[in-house]
Amino acid sequence: MRIIYAKDYDELSKKAANFIAAQVTMKPECVLGLATGSSPIGTYKCLKAMCKNGDVDFSKVKAVNLDEYCGLPKTNDQSYAYFMKENLFDGINIDQANTNIPDGTNPDVAAECKRYDAVVKSMGGVDLQLLGIGNNGHIAFNEPSDSFSLGTNCVNLTESTIEANKRFFESADDVPRKAYTMGVGTIMSAKKILMVANGDAKADIICEMATGKITPNVPASILQIHPDVTVICDEKALQKLMAVAPELVER
Ligand code: GLP
């Protein structure tokens, strides 16, 4: 796991966007695994500017997103489908027919999980998977648990995630209690993984992910054994790791 220092959110976002743009330039028909949450918004903003300037071309890219809240249609402004259109897809030259996200409105859990696994498989796997991290170590919506999930599954969100994500909703009561998420096994099968994290609230979990034991109670800890993971963090998110194991951080 390479852990890269950025002085602030702007620098983090530029570095992460350059990393993704390099992937697309080297393999124009690549499969990008994409993430939601506030962390990648700056990265997406940089990618939109790069695309507008003609510095990166997404026309052959296929995209597969990590997760979606159950019960929210694509038109709901809190759905992750809506988020992706707003924050990335409408601002780049990707063919939106080549973008994929679990269907939060499908009440048939088994069918939706099977369908989404087949979508990822039909693309031949993910070349570069972008990730954020939850305060409790969740990746996508794979919450702390007794075992690592394999394929797409439907999860009950933890109170800590509902609490963290309520800032996007009118109240905590409006946060859906369930979500479809790509499994940890699928995430681990991506050829490359890029994680972005910023802010004081992520300092403890970044340190735990990188130096703690590998356990499904901290789902992101499994990234320690992936052969090609890059984590880009701002100084705030790195403060604990830099105090505990500064040698792990590339500046
Ligand atoms: C949500 C998403 C995750 C994301 C996490 C962190 O729960 N499902 O994919 O990584 O939030 O979000 P943020 O980047 O806003 O801290």
Tab-separated table of C-alpha atoms and ligand atoms in Angstrom:
chain	number	residue	atom	x	y	z
A	1	MET	CA	0.000	0.000	0.000
A	2	ARG	CA	1.449	3.367	-1.056
A	3	ILE	CA	0.250	6.261	1.092
A	4	ILE	CA	0.753	9.664	-0.454
A	5	TYR	CA	0.687	12.994	1.354
A	6	ALA	CA	-1.181	15.997	0.026
A	7	LYS	CA	-1.070	19.270	1.923
A	8	ASP	CA	-4.765	19.977	1.524
A	9	TYR	CA	-7.953	18.870	-0.216
A	10	ASP	CA	-7.109	20.745	-3.426
A	11	GLU	CA	-3.747	19.041	-3.769
A	12	LEU	CA	-5.292	15.652	-2.930
A	13	SER	CA	-7.959	16.159	-5.598
A	14	LYS	CA	-5.421	17.146	-8.265
A	15	LYS	CA	-3.182	14.178	-7.494
A	16	ALA	CA	-6.112	11.744	-7.562
A	17	ALA	CA	-7.463	13.213	-10.819
A	18	ASN	CA	-4.017	12.917	-12.429
A	19	PHE	CA	-3.835	9.290	-11.317
A	20	ILE	CA	-7.214	8.503	-12.912
A	21	ALA	CA	-6.438	10.514	-16.054
A	22	ALA	CA	-3.165	8.572	-16.449
A	23	GLN	CA	-5.116	5.313	-16.307
A	24	VAL	CA	-7.564	6.519	-18.969
A	25	THR	CA	-4.737	7.794	-21.182
A	26	MET	CA	-2.814	4.519	-20.947
A	27	LYS	CA	-5.938	2.417	-21.577
A	28	PRO	CA	-8.712	4.494	-23.190
A	29	GLU	CA	-11.225	1.601	-23.085
A	30	CYS	CA	-10.602	0.912	-19.386
A	31	VAL	CA	-13.184	0.044	-16.736
A	32	LEU	CA	-13.294	2.578	-13.908
A	33	GLY	CA	-14.873	1.675	-10.598
A	34	LEU	CA	-16.301	4.891	-9.159
A	35	ALA	CA	-17.257	6.070	-5.696
A	36	THR	CA	-19.610	8.577	-4.122
A	37	GLY	CA	-19.403	10.488	-0.834
A	38	SER	CA	-17.870	13.915	-0.326
A	39	SER	CA	-14.214	12.815	-0.597
A	40	PRO	CA	-14.051	12.319	-4.404
A	41	ILE	CA	-16.033	15.463	-5.322
A	42	GLY	CA	-12.841	17.534	-5.801
A	43	THR	CA	-11.266	14.749	-7.857
A	44	TYR	CA	-14.320	14.689	-10.119
A	45	LYS	CA	-14.206	18.482	-10.452
A	46	CYS	CA	-10.588	18.277	-11.641
A	47	LEU	CA	-11.439	15.474	-14.092
A	48	LYS	CA	-14.278	17.554	-15.548
A	49	ALA	CA	-11.885	20.484	-16.083
A	50	MET	CA	-9.256	18.201	-17.653
A	51	CYS	CA	-11.852	16.716	-20.002
A	52	LYS	CA	-13.132	20.158	-20.977
A	53	ASN	CA	-9.561	21.215	-21.814
A	54	GLY	CA	-9.095	18.119	-23.955
A	55	ASP	CA	-6.507	16.637	-21.575
A	56	VAL	CA	-8.404	13.395	-21.021
A	57	ASP	CA	-10.923	11.527	-23.161
A	58	PHE	CA	-13.572	9.343	-21.484
A	59	SER	CA	-15.401	8.393	-24.685
A	60	LYS	CA	-14.355	4.733	-24.523
A	61	VAL	CA	-14.431	4.351	-20.747
A	62	LYS	CA	-16.904	2.070	-19.003
A	63	ALA	CA	-17.859	2.854	-15.426
A	64	VAL	CA	-19.248	0.775	-12.632
A	65	ASN	CA	-20.246	2.362	-9.339
A	66	LEU	CA	-19.853	0.873	-5.904
A	67	ASP	CA	-23.221	1.280	-4.292
A	68	GLU	CA	-26.714	2.745	-4.089
A	69	TYR	CA	-29.265	3.378	-1.362
A	70	CYS	CA	-32.238	1.027	-1.399
A	71	GLY	CA	-35.530	2.679	-2.197
A	72	LEU	CA	-34.204	5.814	-3.912
A	73	PRO	CA	-34.984	6.217	-7.614
A	74	LYS	CA	-32.346	7.756	-9.921
A	75	THR	CA	-34.307	11.001	-9.929
A	76	ASN	CA	-33.995	11.449	-6.152
A	77	ASP	CA	-31.287	14.030	-5.515
A	78	GLN	CA	-29.853	11.900	-2.695
A	79	SER	CA	-29.463	8.809	-4.861
A	80	TYR	CA	-25.942	7.930	-5.896
A	81	ALA	CA	-27.103	7.747	-9.536
A	82	TYR	CA	-28.075	11.416	-9.282
A	83	PHE	CA	-24.801	12.248	-7.498
A	84	MET	CA	-22.739	10.704	-10.288
A	85	LYS	CA	-24.578	12.608	-13.017
A	86	GLU	CA	-24.250	15.880	-11.129
A	87	ASN	CA	-20.670	15.499	-9.994
A	88	LEU	CA	-19.092	13.704	-12.942
A	89	PHE	CA	-20.998	12.114	-15.815
A	90	ASP	CA	-22.760	15.258	-17.092
A	91	GLY	CA	-19.408	17.077	-17.144
A	92	ILE	CA	-17.279	14.559	-19.075
A	93	ASN	CA	-17.572	12.922	-22.483
A	94	ILE	CA	-18.405	9.441	-21.174
A	95	ASP	CA	-21.180	7.548	-22.980
A	96	GLN	CA	-23.753	7.360	-20.165
A	97	ALA	CA	-25.010	4.069	-21.605
A	98	ASN	CA	-21.659	2.719	-20.395
A	99	THR	CA	-22.204	3.794	-16.779
A	100	ASN	CA	-23.613	1.374	-14.230
A	101	ILE	CA	-24.934	1.567	-10.707
A	102	PRO	CA	-27.043	-0.833	-8.622
A	103	ASP	CA	-30.777	-0.244	-9.012
A	104	GLY	CA	-31.914	0.905	-5.572
A	105	THR	CA	-35.553	0.513	-6.583
A	106	ASN	CA	-35.325	-3.210	-7.320
A	107	PRO	CA	-37.096	-4.886	-4.375
A	108	ASP	CA	-35.828	-8.331	-5.464
A	109	VAL	CA	-32.531	-8.386	-3.569
A	110	ALA	CA	-31.264	-11.696	-4.953
A	111	ALA	CA	-32.042	-10.675	-8.544
A	112	GLU	CA	-30.415	-7.256	-8.216
A	113	CYS	CA	-27.247	-8.647	-6.628
A	114	LYS	CA	-26.997	-11.283	-9.359
A	115	ARG	CA	-27.615	-8.699	-12.088
A	116	TYR	CA	-24.951	-6.333	-10.767
A	117	ASP	CA	-22.328	-9.056	-10.365
A	118	ALA	CA	-23.020	-10.054	-13.974
A	119	VAL	CA	-22.559	-6.417	-15.094
A	120	VAL	CA	-19.105	-6.233	-13.478
A	121	LYS	CA	-18.167	-9.648	-14.850
A	122	SER	CA	-19.301	-8.759	-18.382
A	123	MET	CA	-16.839	-5.869	-18.381
A	124	GLY	CA	-13.960	-8.203	-17.622
A	125	GLY	CA	-13.377	-6.725	-14.175
A	126	VAL	CA	-12.317	-3.290	-12.976
A	127	ASP	CA	-9.009	-1.703	-14.048
A	128	LEU	CA	-8.990	1.079	-11.473
A	129	GLN	CA	-11.296	1.248	-8.479
A	130	LEU	CA	-11.692	4.581	-6.706
A	131	LEU	CA	-12.676	4.369	-3.016
A	132	GLY	CA	-13.483	6.625	-0.108
A	133	ILE	CA	-13.551	5.307	3.441
A	134	GLY	CA	-16.241	5.534	6.106
A	135	ASN	CA	-15.329	6.687	9.614
A	136	ASN	CA	-15.838	3.105	10.788
A	137	GLY	CA	-13.634	1.658	8.039
A	138	HIS	CA	-16.386	0.757	5.599
A	139	ILE	CA	-15.579	0.630	1.898
A	140	ALA	CA	-18.468	1.130	-0.506
A	141	PHE	CA	-21.257	0.198	1.944
A	142	ASN	CA	-19.521	-2.890	3.326
A	143	GLU	CA	-19.975	-2.226	7.013
A	144	PRO	CA	-17.910	-3.770	9.846
A	145	SER	CA	-18.977	-7.394	10.193
A	146	ASP	CA	-17.830	-10.897	11.129
A	147	SER	CA	-16.798	-11.775	7.590
A	148	PHE	CA	-15.802	-10.092	4.345
A	149	SER	CA	-18.524	-10.016	1.688
A	150	LEU	CA	-17.761	-11.468	-1.738
A	151	GLY	CA	-20.165	-10.175	-4.392
A	152	THR	CA	-22.916	-7.577	-4.475
A	153	ASN	CA	-25.051	-7.640	-1.359
A	154	CYS	CA	-27.742	-5.680	0.414
A	155	VAL	CA	-26.609	-4.289	3.759
A	156	ASN	CA	-28.201	-2.729	6.804
A	157	LEU	CA	-26.406	0.562	7.369
A	158	THR	CA	-24.895	1.038	10.821
A	159	GLU	CA	-25.957	3.869	13.117
A	160	SER	CA	-22.513	5.450	12.655
A	161	THR	CA	-22.934	5.525	8.860
A	162	ILE	CA	-26.485	6.874	9.122
A	163	GLU	CA	-25.171	9.542	11.484
A	164	ALA	CA	-22.259	10.416	9.148
A	165	ASN	CA	-24.430	10.538	6.033
A	166	LYS	CA	-27.401	12.408	7.511
A	167	ARG	CA	-25.695	15.694	6.549
A	168	PHE	CA	-26.911	15.137	2.999
A	169	PHE	CA	-30.541	14.534	4.065
A	170	GLU	CA	-33.092	16.663	5.879
A	171	SER	CA	-32.787	14.487	8.982
A	172	ALA	CA	-31.338	11.155	10.109
A	173	ASP	CA	-34.830	9.658	9.702
A	174	ASP	CA	-34.654	10.329	5.972
A	175	VAL	CA	-31.429	8.325	5.465
A	176	PRO	CA	-32.332	4.953	3.914
A	177	ARG	CA	-31.559	2.053	6.269
A	178	LYS	CA	-30.395	-0.309	3.536
A	179	ALA	CA	-28.121	-0.146	0.514
A	180	TYR	CA	-26.883	-2.323	-2.312
A	181	THR	CA	-23.111	-2.535	-2.382
A	182	MET	CA	-20.428	-4.165	-4.448
A	183	GLY	CA	-18.769	-6.821	-2.295
A	184	VAL	CA	-15.306	-6.628	-0.758
A	185	GLY	CA	-14.287	-9.611	-2.928
A	186	THR	CA	-15.183	-7.697	-6.101
A	187	ILE	CA	-13.392	-4.575	-4.874
A	188	MET	CA	-10.292	-6.674	-4.121
A	189	SER	CA	-10.363	-8.128	-7.634
A	190	ALA	CA	-9.812	-4.673	-9.203
A	191	LYS	CA	-6.385	-4.481	-10.812
A	192	LYS	CA	-5.600	-1.168	-9.110
A	193	ILE	CA	-7.220	0.663	-6.219
A	194	LEU	CA	-7.058	4.369	-5.423
A	195	MET	CA	-8.414	5.620	-2.101
A	196	VAL	CA	-8.952	9.284	-1.231
A	197	ALA	CA	-9.505	10.566	2.312
A	198	ASN	CA	-9.475	14.012	3.842
A	199	GLY	CA	-10.194	15.788	7.097
A	200	ASP	CA	-9.659	15.207	10.836
A	201	ALA	CA	-12.549	12.737	11.051
A	202	LYS	CA	-10.593	10.232	8.921
A	203	ALA	CA	-7.292	10.396	10.864
A	204	ASP	CA	-8.000	7.475	13.225
A	205	ILE	CA	-9.399	5.137	10.594
A	206	ILE	CA	-6.604	5.805	8.074
A	207	CYS	CA	-4.054	4.844	10.730
A	208	GLU	CA	-6.072	1.768	11.703
A	209	MET	CA	-6.527	0.676	8.080
A	210	ALA	CA	-2.821	0.949	7.320
A	211	THR	CA	-1.293	-0.388	10.542
A	212	GLY	CA	-3.999	-2.382	12.338
A	213	LYS	CA	-4.749	-6.048	11.960
A	214	ILE	CA	-6.675	-7.251	8.936
A	215	THR	CA	-10.220	-7.863	10.105
A	216	PRO	CA	-13.750	-7.628	8.700
A	217	ASN	CA	-14.449	-5.334	11.651
A	218	VAL	CA	-12.399	-2.777	9.716
A	219	PRO	CA	-13.333	-3.692	6.136
A	220	ALA	CA	-10.721	-1.364	4.577
A	221	SER	CA	-7.930	-3.207	6.430
A	222	ILE	CA	-8.072	-5.918	3.763
A	223	LEU	CA	-6.530	-3.443	1.323
A	224	GLN	CA	-3.198	-4.152	3.059
A	225	ILE	CA	-3.000	-7.387	1.083
A	226	HIS	CA	-4.025	-6.005	-2.329
A	227	PRO	CA	-0.957	-5.788	-4.613
A	228	ASP	CA	-1.633	-2.314	-6.041
A	229	VAL	CA	-3.269	0.178	-3.685
A	230	THR	CA	-2.544	3.912	-3.575
A	231	VAL	CA	-4.049	6.034	-0.802
A	232	ILE	CA	-3.934	9.811	-1.203
A	233	CYS	CA	-4.764	11.808	1.927
A	234	ASP	CA	-4.598	15.401	3.027
A	235	GLU	CA	-2.486	16.305	6.045
A	236	LYS	CA	-5.457	16.221	8.416
A	237	ALA	CA	-6.385	12.656	7.515
A	238	LEU	CA	-2.733	11.636	7.866
A	239	GLN	CA	-2.018	13.265	11.223
A	240	LYS	CA	-2.258	10.087	13.310
A	241	LEU	CA	-0.406	7.870	10.831
A	242	MET	CA	2.393	10.435	10.526
A	243	ALA	CA	2.745	10.390	14.320
A	244	VAL	CA	2.679	6.581	14.590
A	245	ALA	CA	4.465	5.414	11.423
A	246	PRO	CA	5.839	8.361	9.419
A	247	GLU	CA	7.924	5.996	7.288
A	248	LEU	CA	4.717	4.733	5.647
A	249	VAL	CA	3.891	8.152	4.183
A	250	GLU	CA	5.410	9.343	0.887
A	251	ARG	CA	5.847	13.091	0.697
B	1	GLP	C1	-20.609	6.508	1.993
B	1	GLP	C2	-20.256	5.758	0.719
B	1	GLP	C3	-18.810	5.357	0.688
B	1	GLP	C4	-17.946	6.528	1.083
B	1	GLP	C5	-18.267	6.942	2.489
B	1	GLP	C6	-17.426	8.090	2.992
B	1	GLP	O1	-21.028	5.705	3.018
B	1	GLP	N1	-21.068	4.625	0.503
B	1	GLP	O2	-18.476	4.869	-0.595
B	1	GLP	O3	-16.588	6.166	0.984
B	1	GLP	O4	-19.629	7.341	2.508
B	1	GLP	O5	-18.008	9.287	2.627
B	1	GLP	P1	-17.315	10.690	2.661
B	1	GLP	O6	-16.358	10.701	1.512
B	1	GLP	O7	-18.428	11.664	2.469
B	1	GLP	O8	-16.643	10.803	3.973
